[in-house]
């Protein structure tokens, strides 16, 4: 039984899952796969699904309080302006901060550089009942690092297998992983960067380095292709999110989170006390 809004013609987790052999160059960032609704009208769908997500998140948190060790990890990857922050604000933000563990991964600090690249990632993992959100992630260690030759090939090359093993370990210990690769077009990225330069309230989001990365688009496409080809596993598949339409990428990732939470088969944890006896005690207290 599904409660998917009728605007969806296909289940997001099926239509967006990366298919082996498909090419990054064939992704249309302006498309809205599986969704027949328009931007107009998407707000009310989003509002309803925000509420659905929040309800499931609370249930996960409640189970965590009752000792359930399971957790959810949302991995957001994408070029600058792809909309990772918007997912955090408008999708995950509908949940209760008490149960959310948000981490953004930037250029490693000196301390982080002194450790294995997964060190900072392990420290940021969600504990039982929590939803972890990675705004960028360990995948930067095979994306920016590969594109800029920050370490030699014989160092980054084995990382794909190492990441797969790492994620297998997480899944086996009760973490459901939802990996979203957000794809924005070069044109749309130009518009979004231009807007950041036009508005003083957006300067803080602009980084001159974003233009440098933009010039390396083909190299990034290649690096993303390798990530999708080599780290989309049956236990932690990648979802490819067309992201030129912000309203679509938000709806899509919202559904992926709902589906992941539903697949955990959660219910409200039973009382760890005698409810009737407590009612009597309270009445007399
Ligand atoms: P932002 O997401 O806009 O805050 O930018 C963070 C920056 O940190 C991006 O340019 C990333 O490519 C960069 N970054 C993240 N992880 C790494 C890493 N492991 N090595 C080098 N740069 C990184
Ligand atoms: Mg940025």
CSV table of N, CA and C and ligand atoms in Angstrom, one decimal, residues 80-81 84 136 196 205 207 210, ligand 2:
chain,number,residue,atom,x,y,z
A,80,UNK,N,28.4,22.9,-7.0
A,80,UNK,CA,28.0,24.2,-6.3
A,80,UNK,C,26.6,24.6,-6.9
A,81,UNK,N,25.8,25.1,-6.1
A,81,UNK,CA,24.4,25.6,-6.5
A,81,UNK,C,23.4,24.5,-6.8
A,84,UNK,N,21.9,21.5,-2.5
A,84,UNK,CA,22.0,20.7,-1.3
A,84,UNK,C,21.5,21.4,-0.1
A,136,UNK,N,27.8,17.1,1.2
A,136,UNK,CA,29.0,16.6,0.7
A,136,UNK,C,29.4,15.5,1.7
A,196,UNK,N,23.7,35.0,-7.0
A,196,UNK,CA,24.5,35.2,-5.7
A,196,UNK,C,25.3,36.5,-5.8
A,205,UNK,N,27.0,33.0,0.1
A,205,UNK,CA,27.0,31.6,-0.6
A,205,UNK,C,28.0,31.6,-1.7
A,207,UNK,N,31.5,31.8,-3.7
A,207,UNK,CA,32.9,31.5,-3.5
A,207,UNK,C,33.6,31.6,-4.8
A,210,UNK,N,34.1,28.7,-6.9
A,210,UNK,CA,33.0,28.0,-7.6
A,210,UNK,C,33.2,28.1,-9.2
B,2,LIG,MG1,29.7,26.4,-2.3
